[in-house]
Coordinates of C-alpha atoms in Angstrom, one line a residue:
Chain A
X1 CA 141.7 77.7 90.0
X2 CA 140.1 80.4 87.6
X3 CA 136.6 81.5 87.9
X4 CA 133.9 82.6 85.5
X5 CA 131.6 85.1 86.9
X6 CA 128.8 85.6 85.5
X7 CA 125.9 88.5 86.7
X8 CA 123.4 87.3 84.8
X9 CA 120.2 89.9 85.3
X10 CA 116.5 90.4 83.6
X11 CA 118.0 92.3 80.7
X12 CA 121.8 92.4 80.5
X13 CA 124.6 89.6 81.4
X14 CA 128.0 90.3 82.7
X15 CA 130.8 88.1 82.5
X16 CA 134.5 88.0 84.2
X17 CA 137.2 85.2 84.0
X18 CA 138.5 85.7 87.7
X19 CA 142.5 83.9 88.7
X20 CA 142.9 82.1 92.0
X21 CA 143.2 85.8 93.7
X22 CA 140.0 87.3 92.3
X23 CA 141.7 89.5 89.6
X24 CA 139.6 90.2 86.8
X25 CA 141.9 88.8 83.7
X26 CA 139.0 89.9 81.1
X27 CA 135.6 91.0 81.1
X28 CA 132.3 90.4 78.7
X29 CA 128.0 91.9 78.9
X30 CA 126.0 91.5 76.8
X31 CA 122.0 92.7 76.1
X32 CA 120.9 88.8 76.9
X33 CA 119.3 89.4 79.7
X34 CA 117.0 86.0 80.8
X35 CA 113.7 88.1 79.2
X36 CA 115.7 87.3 76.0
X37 CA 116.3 83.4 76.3
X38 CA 113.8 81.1 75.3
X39 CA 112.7 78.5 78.0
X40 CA 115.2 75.6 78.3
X41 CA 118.0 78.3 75.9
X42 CA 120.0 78.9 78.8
X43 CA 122.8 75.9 78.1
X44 CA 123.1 77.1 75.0
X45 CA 123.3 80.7 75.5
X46 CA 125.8 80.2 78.5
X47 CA 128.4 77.7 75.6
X48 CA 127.6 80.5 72.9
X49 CA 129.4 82.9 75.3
X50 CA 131.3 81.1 77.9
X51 CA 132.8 77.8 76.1
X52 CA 136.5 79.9 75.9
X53 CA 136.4 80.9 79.1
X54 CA 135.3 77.1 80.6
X55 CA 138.6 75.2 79.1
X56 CA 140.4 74.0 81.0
X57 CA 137.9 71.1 81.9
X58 CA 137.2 71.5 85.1
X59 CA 137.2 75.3 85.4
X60 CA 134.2 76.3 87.8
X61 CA 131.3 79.2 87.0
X62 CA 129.5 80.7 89.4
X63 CA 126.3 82.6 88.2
X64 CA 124.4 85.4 90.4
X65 CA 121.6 87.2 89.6
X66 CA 118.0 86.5 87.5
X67 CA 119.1 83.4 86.2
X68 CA 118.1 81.7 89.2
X69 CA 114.6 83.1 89.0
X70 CA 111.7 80.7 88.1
X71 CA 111.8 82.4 85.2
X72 CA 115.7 81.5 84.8
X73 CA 117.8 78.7 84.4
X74 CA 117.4 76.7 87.4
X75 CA 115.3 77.8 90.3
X76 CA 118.0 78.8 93.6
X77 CA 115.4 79.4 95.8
X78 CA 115.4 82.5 97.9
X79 CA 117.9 82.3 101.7
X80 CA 116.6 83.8 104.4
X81 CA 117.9 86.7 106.2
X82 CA 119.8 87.2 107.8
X83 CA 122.3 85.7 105.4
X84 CA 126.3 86.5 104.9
X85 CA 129.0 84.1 103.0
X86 CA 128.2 81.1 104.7
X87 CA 124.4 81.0 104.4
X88 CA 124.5 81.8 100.9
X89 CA 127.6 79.5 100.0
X90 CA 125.3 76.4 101.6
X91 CA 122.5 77.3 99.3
X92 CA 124.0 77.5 96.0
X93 CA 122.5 75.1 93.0
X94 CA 124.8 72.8 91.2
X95 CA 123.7 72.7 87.4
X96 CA 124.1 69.6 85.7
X97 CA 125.7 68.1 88.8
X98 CA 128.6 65.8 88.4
X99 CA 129.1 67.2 84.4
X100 CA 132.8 68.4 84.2
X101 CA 131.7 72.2 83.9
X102 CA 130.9 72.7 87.4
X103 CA 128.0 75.7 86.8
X104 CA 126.3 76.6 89.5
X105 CA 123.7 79.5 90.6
X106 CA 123.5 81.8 93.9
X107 CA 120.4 82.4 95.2
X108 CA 118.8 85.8 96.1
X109 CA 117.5 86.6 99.3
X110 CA 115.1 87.2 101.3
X111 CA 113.2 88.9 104.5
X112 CA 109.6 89.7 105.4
X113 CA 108.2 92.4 106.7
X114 CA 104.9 92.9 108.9
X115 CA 103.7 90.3 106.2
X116 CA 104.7 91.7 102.9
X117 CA 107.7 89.7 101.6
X118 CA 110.6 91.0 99.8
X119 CA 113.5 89.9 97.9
X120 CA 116.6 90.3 96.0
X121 CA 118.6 88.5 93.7
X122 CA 122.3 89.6 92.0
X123 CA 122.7 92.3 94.9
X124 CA 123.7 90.0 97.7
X125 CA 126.8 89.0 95.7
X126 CA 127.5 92.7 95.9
X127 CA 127.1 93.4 99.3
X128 CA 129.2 89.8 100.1
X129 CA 131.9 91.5 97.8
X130 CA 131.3 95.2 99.1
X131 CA 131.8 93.9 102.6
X132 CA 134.7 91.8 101.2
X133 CA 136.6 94.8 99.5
X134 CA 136.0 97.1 102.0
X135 CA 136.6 95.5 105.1
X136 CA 133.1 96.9 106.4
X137 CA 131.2 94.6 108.1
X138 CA 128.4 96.6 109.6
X139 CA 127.0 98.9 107.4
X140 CA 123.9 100.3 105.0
X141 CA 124.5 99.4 101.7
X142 CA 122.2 101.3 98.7
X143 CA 122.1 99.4 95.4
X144 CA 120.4 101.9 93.0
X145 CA 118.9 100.7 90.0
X146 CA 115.3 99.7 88.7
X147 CA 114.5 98.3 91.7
X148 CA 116.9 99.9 94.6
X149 CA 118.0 98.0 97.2
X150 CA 118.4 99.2 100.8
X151 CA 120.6 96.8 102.8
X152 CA 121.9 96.3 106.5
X153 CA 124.7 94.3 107.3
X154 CA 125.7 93.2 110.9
X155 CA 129.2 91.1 111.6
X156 CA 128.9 90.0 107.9
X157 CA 125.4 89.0 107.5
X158 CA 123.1 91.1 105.4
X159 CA 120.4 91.2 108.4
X160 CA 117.7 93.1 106.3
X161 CA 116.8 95.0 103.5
X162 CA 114.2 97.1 101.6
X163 CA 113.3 97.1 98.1
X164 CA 112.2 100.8 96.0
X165 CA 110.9 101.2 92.5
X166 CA 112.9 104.6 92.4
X167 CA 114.1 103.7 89.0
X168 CA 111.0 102.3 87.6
X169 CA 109.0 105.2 88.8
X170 CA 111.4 107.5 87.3
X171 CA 110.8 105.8 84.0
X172 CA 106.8 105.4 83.8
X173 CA 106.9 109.3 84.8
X174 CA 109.5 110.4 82.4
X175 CA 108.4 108.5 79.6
X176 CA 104.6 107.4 80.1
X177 CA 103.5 109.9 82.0
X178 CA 101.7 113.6 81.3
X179 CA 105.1 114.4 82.9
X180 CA 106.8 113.3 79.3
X181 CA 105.2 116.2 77.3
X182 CA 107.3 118.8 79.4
X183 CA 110.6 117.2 80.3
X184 CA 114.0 116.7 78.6
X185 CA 114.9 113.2 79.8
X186 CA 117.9 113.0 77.8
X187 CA 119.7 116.3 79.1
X188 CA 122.3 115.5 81.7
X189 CA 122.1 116.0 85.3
X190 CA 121.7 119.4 86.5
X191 CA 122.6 119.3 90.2
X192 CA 120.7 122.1 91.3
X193 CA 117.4 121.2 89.9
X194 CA 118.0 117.9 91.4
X195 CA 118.3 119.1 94.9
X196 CA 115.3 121.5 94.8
X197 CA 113.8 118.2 94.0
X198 CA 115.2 116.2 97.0
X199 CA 114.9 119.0 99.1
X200 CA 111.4 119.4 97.6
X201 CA 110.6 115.5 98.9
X202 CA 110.8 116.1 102.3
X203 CA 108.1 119.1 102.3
X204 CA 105.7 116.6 104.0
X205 CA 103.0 116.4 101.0
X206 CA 104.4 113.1 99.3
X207 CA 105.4 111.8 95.8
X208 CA 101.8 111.7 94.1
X209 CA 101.3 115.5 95.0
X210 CA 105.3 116.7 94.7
X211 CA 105.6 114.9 90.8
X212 CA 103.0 117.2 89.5
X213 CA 104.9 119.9 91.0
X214 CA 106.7 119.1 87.3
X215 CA 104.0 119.6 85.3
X216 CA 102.7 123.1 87.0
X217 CA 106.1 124.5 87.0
X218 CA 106.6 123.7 83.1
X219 CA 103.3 125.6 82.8
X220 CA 104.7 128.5 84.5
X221 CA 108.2 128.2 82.8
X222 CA 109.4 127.9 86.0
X223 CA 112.2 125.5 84.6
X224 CA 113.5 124.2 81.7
X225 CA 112.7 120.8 79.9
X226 CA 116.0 120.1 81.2
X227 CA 115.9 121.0 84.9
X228 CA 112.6 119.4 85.2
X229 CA 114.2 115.8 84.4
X230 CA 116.3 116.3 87.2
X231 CA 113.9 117.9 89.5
X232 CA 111.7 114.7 89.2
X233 CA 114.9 112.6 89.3
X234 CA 115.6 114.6 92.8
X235 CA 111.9 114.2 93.7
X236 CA 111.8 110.2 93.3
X237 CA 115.2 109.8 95.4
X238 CA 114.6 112.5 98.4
X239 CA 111.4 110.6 98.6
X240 CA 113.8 107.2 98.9
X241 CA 115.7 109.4 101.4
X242 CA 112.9 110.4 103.4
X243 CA 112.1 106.7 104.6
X244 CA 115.1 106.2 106.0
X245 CA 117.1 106.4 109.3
X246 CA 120.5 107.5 108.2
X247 CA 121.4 108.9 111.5
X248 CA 122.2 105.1 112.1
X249 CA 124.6 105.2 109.4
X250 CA 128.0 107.1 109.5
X251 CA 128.4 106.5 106.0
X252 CA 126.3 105.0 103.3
X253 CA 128.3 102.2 100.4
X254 CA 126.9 102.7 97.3
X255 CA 127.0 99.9 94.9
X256 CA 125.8 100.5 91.0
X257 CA 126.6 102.6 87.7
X258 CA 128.2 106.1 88.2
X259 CA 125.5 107.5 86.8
X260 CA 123.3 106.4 89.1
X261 CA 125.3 106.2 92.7
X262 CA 126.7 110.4 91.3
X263 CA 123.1 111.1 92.5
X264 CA 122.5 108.9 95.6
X265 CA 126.1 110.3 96.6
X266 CA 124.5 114.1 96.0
X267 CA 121.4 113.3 97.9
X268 CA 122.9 111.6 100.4
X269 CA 126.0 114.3 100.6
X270 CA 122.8 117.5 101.1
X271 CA 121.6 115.0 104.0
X272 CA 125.1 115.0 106.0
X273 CA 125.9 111.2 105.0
X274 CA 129.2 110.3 103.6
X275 CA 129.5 107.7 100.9
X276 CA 131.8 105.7 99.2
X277 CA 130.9 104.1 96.0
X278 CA 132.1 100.5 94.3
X279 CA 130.9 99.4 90.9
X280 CA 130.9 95.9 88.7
X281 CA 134.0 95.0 91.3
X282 CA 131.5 94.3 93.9
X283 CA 130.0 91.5 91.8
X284 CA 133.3 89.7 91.1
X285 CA 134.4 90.1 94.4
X286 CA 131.4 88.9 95.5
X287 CA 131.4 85.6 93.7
X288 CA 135.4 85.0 94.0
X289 CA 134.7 85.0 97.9
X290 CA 131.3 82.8 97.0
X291 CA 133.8 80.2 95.1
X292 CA 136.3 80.3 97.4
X293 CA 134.5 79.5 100.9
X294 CA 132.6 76.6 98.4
X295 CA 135.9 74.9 97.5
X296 CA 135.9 71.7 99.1
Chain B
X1 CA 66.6 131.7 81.0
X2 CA 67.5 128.5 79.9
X3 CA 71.3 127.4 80.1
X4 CA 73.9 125.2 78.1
X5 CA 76.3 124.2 80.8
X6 CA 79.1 121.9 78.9
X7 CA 82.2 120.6 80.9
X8 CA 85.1 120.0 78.3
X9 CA 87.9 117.8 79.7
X10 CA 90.8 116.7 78.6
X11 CA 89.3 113.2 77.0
X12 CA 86.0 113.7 77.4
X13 CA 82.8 115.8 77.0
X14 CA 79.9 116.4 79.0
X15 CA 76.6 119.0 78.5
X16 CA 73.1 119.8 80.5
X17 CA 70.6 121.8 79.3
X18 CA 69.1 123.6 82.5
X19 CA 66.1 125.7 83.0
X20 CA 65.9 128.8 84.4
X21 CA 65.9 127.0 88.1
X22 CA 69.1 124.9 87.0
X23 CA 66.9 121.8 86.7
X24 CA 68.5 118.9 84.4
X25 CA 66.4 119.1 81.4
X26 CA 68.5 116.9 78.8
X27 CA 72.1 115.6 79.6
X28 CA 74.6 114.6 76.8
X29 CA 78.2 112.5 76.6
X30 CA 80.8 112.7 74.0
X31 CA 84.5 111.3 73.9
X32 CA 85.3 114.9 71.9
X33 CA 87.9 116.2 74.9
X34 CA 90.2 118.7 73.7
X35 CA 92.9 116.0 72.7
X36 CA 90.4 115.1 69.8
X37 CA 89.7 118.9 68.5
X38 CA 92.1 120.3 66.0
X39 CA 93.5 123.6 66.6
X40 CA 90.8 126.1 65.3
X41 CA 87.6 123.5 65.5
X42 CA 85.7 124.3 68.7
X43 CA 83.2 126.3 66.8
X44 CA 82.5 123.5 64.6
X45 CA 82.6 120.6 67.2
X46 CA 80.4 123.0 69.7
X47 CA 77.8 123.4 66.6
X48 CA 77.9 120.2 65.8
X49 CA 77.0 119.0 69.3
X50 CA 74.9 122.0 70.7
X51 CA 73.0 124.0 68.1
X52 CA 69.7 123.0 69.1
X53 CA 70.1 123.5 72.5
X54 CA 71.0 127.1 71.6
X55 CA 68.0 128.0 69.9
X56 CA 66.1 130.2 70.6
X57 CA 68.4 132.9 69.6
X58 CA 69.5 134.5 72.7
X59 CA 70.3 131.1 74.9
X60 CA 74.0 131.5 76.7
X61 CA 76.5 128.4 77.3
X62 CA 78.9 128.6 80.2
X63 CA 82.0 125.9 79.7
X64 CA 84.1 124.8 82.0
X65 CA 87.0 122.5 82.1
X66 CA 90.7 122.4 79.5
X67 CA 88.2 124.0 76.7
X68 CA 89.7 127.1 78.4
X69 CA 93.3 126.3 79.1
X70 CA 96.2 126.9 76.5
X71 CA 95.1 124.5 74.4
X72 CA 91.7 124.6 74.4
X73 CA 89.3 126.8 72.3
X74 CA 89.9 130.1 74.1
X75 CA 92.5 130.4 77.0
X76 CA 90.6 131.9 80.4
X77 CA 93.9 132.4 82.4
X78 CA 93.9 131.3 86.1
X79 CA 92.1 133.0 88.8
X80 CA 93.9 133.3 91.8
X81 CA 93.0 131.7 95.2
X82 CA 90.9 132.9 97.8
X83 CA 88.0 132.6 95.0
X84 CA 84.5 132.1 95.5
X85 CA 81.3 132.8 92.9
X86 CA 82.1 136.3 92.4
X87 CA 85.9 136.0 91.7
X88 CA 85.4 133.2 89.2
X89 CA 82.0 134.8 87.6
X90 CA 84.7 138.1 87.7
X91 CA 87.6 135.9 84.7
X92 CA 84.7 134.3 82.6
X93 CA 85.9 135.0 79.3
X94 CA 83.6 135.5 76.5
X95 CA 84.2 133.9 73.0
X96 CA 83.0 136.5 70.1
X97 CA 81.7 138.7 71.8
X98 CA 78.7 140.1 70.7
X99 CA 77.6 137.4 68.7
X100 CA 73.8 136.1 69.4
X101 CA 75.2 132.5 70.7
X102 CA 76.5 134.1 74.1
X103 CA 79.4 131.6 74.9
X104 CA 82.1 131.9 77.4
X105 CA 84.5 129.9 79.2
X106 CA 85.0 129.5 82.5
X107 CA 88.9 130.3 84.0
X108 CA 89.9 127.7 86.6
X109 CA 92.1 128.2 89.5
X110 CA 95.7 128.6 90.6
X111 CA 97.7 128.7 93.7
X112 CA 101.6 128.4 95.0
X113 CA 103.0 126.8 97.8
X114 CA 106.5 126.8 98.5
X115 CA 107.1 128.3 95.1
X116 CA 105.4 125.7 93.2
X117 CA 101.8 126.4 91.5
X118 CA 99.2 124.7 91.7
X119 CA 96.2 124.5 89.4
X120 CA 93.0 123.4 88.6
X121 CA 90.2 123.8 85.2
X122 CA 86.7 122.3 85.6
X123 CA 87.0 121.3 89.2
X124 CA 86.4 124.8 90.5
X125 CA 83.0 124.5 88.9
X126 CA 82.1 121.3 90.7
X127 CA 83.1 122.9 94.4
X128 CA 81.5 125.6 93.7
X129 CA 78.1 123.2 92.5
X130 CA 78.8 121.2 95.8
X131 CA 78.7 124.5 98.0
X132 CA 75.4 125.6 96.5
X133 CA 74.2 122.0 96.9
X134 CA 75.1 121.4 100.3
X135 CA 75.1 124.6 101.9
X136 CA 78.5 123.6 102.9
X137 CA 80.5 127.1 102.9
X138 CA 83.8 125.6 104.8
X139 CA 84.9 122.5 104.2
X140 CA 87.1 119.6 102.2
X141 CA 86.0 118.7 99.4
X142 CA 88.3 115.9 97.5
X143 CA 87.3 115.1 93.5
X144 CA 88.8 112.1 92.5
X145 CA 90.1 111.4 88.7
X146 CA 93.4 111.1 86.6
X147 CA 95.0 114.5 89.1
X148 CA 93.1 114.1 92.5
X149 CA 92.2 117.7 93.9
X150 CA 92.0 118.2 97.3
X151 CA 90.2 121.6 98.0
X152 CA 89.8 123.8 101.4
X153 CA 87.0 126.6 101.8
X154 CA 86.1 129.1 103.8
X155 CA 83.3 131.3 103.5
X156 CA 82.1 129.8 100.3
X157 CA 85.8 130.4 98.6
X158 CA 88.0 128.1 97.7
X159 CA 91.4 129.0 100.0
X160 CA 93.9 126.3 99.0
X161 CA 94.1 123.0 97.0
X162 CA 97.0 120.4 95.8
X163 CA 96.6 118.1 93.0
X164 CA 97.5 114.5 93.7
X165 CA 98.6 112.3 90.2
X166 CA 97.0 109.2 91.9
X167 CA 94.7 108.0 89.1
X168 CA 97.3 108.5 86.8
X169 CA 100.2 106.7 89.4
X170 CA 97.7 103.9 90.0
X171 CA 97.1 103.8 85.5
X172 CA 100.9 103.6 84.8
X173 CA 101.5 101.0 87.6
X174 CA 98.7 98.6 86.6
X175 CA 99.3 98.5 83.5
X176 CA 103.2 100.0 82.4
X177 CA 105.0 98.3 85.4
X178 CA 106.5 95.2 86.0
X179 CA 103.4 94.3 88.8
X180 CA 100.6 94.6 85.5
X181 CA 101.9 91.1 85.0
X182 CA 100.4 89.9 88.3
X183 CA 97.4 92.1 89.3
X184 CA 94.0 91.8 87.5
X185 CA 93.0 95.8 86.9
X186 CA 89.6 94.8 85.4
X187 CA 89.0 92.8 88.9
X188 CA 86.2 94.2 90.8
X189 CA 87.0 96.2 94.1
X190 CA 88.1 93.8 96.7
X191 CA 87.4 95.7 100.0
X192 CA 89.2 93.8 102.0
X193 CA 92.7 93.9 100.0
X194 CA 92.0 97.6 99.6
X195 CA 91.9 98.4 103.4
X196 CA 95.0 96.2 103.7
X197 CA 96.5 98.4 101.0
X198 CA 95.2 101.7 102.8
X199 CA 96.6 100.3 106.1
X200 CA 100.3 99.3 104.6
X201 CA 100.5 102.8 103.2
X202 CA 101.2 104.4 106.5
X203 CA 103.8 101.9 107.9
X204 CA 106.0 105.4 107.3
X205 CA 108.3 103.4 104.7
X206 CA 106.9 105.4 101.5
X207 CA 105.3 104.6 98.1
X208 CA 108.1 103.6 96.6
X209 CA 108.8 101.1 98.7
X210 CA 105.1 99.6 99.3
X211 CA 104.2 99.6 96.2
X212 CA 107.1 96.7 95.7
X213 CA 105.1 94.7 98.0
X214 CA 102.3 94.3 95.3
X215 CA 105.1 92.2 93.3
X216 CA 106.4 90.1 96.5
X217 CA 102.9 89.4 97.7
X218 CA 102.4 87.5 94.3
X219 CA 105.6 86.0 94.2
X220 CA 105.1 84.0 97.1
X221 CA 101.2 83.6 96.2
X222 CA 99.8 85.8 99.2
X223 CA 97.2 87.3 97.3
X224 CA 95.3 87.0 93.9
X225 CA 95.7 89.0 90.8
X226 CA 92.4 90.3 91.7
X227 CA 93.2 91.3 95.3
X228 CA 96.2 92.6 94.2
X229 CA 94.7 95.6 91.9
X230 CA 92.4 96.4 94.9
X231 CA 95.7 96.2 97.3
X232 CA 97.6 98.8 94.7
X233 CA 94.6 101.0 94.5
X234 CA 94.9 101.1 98.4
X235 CA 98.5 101.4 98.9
X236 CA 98.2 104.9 96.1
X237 CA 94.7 106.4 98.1
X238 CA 96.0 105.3 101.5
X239 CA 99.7 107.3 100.3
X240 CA 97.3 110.3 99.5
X241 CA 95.1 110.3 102.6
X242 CA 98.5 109.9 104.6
X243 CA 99.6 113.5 103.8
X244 CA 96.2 115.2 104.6
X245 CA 95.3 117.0 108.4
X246 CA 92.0 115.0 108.1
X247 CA 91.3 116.4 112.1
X248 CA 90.6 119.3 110.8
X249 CA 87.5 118.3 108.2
X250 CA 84.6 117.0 110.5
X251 CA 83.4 116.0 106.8
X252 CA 84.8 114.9 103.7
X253 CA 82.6 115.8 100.4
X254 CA 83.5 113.3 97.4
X255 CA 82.7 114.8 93.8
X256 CA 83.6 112.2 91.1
X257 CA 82.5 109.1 89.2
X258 CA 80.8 106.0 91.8
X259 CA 83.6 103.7 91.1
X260 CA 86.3 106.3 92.4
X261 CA 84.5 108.1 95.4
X262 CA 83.4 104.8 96.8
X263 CA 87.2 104.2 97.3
X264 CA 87.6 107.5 98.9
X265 CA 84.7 106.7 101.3
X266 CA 85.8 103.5 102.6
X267 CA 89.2 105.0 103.1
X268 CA 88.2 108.0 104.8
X269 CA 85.6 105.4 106.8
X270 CA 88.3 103.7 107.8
X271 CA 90.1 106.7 109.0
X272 CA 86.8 107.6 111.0
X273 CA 86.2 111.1 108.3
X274 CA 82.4 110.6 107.6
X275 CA 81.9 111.5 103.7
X276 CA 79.1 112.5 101.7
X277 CA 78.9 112.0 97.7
X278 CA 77.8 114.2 94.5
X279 CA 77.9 113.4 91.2
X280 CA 77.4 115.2 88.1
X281 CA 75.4 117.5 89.5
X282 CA 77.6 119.8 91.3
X283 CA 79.1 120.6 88.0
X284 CA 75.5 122.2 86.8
X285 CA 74.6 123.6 90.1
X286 CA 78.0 125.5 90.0
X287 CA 77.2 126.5 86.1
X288 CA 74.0 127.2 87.0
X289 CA 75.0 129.8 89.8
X290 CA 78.1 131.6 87.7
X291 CA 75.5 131.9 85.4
X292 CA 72.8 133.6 87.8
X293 CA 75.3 135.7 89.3
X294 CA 76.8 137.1 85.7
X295 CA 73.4 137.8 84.6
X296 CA 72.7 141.6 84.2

């Protein structure tokens, strides 16, 4: 039986028609995102996209990520950690039930913390098919992006996580902040302005002082407008670093855009950690193995 | 001799005319920061703002603040830390010299750790003010705003400071991130959800991490929007107050705004550092004594 698997986040959606083994026959994304569908527009955004890749009748979907939000297309409320293949598989929301397409949503997950909540949605499907590809059961699992994702995994069960607005920080200061004025956020990476930052993170005085280390040293032309964007990118993810007990970890999965897990796998590589690193394959992966345990 | 003492910030403007004792005489307000001045129209502004305080012929103006920094009316470069009175009173540049109006600017204050400078322009002024004040010759003196200082003296000098960018972090958060769309920033302080905020801050797992918790707490409806701003505003002064060797300060000194330093204060109470509050008036009793001490 085919799948379509579909990632389907706050800004972007990724699609993949899966075969019966999980290989990815052809691949879609697309900048519609569930900030960009009306309220009750998701039917008819999914059959503007989708309606090809759903004949035959009977062809199943399965649908990870925002779209099971409140603010998405049915509500897949949140499964508790700790959560692996089975857990997830049992909470899974059947759109439309009984209606010949067979759509259905994962839900995110999540685990509490000395009283503060948190949560994720999309990145379970990625750690299910990170652990799935890999063969690695127990293991810490980083899922850069806007909001990171720090995740621990025990015989197959995500057992808890941490959320970080690396990304988002990185954007207010880069774009918003008095930072803007004297960075280059454009250039390209420049891995040893980038490490001065990470190494820089761990100095003791925090984020808040460290990031207008940026400013003074474009006043003293310390750096260039270029090396500064990657010194605050380095700044934002040693501070990540610096919360974490990686001695635990013999080696770190890294799940996301090169572009991203490149400087996880840097940061990480100056700290002693090896890391391996798995892109949009985690995701299909992920909801092939979701389909499969869910066939009757 | 009577004294003009004007601090011109970044947004904003402020001006005292003191007597010979440095006693208040008339106090003034303008939103004509040095963002609002085009290149070349200090003189004008300053006329249009302070001529009759300068009469009679003769009267002098000490400014303070970003009217001396690159892009201010005339650049007073840095003066280098240890300073005290003299070393300050030692960089104050004049502007025409020789003319009747007897202007000058104030230079503010630098410093490296690590390699990375650190600086301050107006602040200097205010510690300096405080010292005089409070007869305080050592001690911590913390001034609130958009870039938090944190100052040490010793001896009436000021030995060391770091700039924190918490007024800014706590700006682009409330109202740039993705938690302005469930915290209230025109709330009233909530003390309670600020001390909880304070508290959370050193659970060791980093700003970047907490500050997530302000989006999960009103996901699953654990605080109000209100509460929520007053958490944030906790989780960003707790993250500063986290970094600092507060053993060491018997006493905190708080320059700054009401609405700001009451924060500090219940966070340093909290922490058991006993605080004391100026306003301001350090900022002419620091114009004031440059201004006694330059005299001939």
């Amino acid at each position: 039986m085919r799948l379509v698997a579909v990632d389907w986040g706050t800004s972007s959606l990724r699609g993949a028609l899966l075969d019966t083994d999980g290989k990815v026959l052809e691949e879609q994304s697309h900048p519609r995102g569930i900030l960009s569908v009306a309220p009750g527009g998701f039917a008819e955004v999914f059959a503007s996209l989708f309606t090809e890749w759903m004949r035959p009748a009977g062809t199943r979907c399965l649908i990870s990520g925002m779209a099971g939000s409140q603010q998405g297309w049915v509500e897949a409320p949140y499964c508790e950690c700790p959560a692996g293949l089975d857990e997830v598989a049992g909470k899974i929301i059947d759109i439309e039930p009984g209606s010949q397409h067979r759509i259905a949503i994962v839900p995110g997950l999540c685990v509490e913390h000395d009283g503060v909540p948190d949560v994720m949605r999309g990145e379970e499907v990625q750690i299910l098919g990170a652990m799935a590809l890999t063969g690695l059961r127990d293991g810490l699992f980083v899922l850069p992006g806007t909001h990171n994702k720090w995740a621990r995994t025990q015989f197959g069960r995500v057992t808890s996580f941490r959320t970080f607005m690396t990304g988002e920080f990185y954007a207010l200061l880069s774009q918003h902040s008095i930072l803007a004025r004297t960075l280059d956020a454009s250039a390209p990476l420049d891995e040893a302005a980038f490490l001065t930052g990470v190494a820089q993170a761990d100095n003791g005085h925090g984020l808040l002082h460290n990031a207008f280390g940026t400013r003074t040293l474009a006043l003293f032309s310390r750096m260039s407008k270029a090396e500064l964007a990657s010194y605050l990118s380095g700044l934002l993810i040693g501070e990540e670093l610096r919360t974490q007990s990686l001695q635990a970890a013999s080696e770190v999965v890294l799940i996301g855009a090169p572009a991203l897990t490149r400087r996880y796998a840097l940061a990480l590589g100056a700290a002693g950690t090896t890391t391996r690193t798995l892109g949009a394959e985690a995701t299909w992966a992920g909801l092939h193995a979701l389909a499969t345990i869910r066939t009757p």
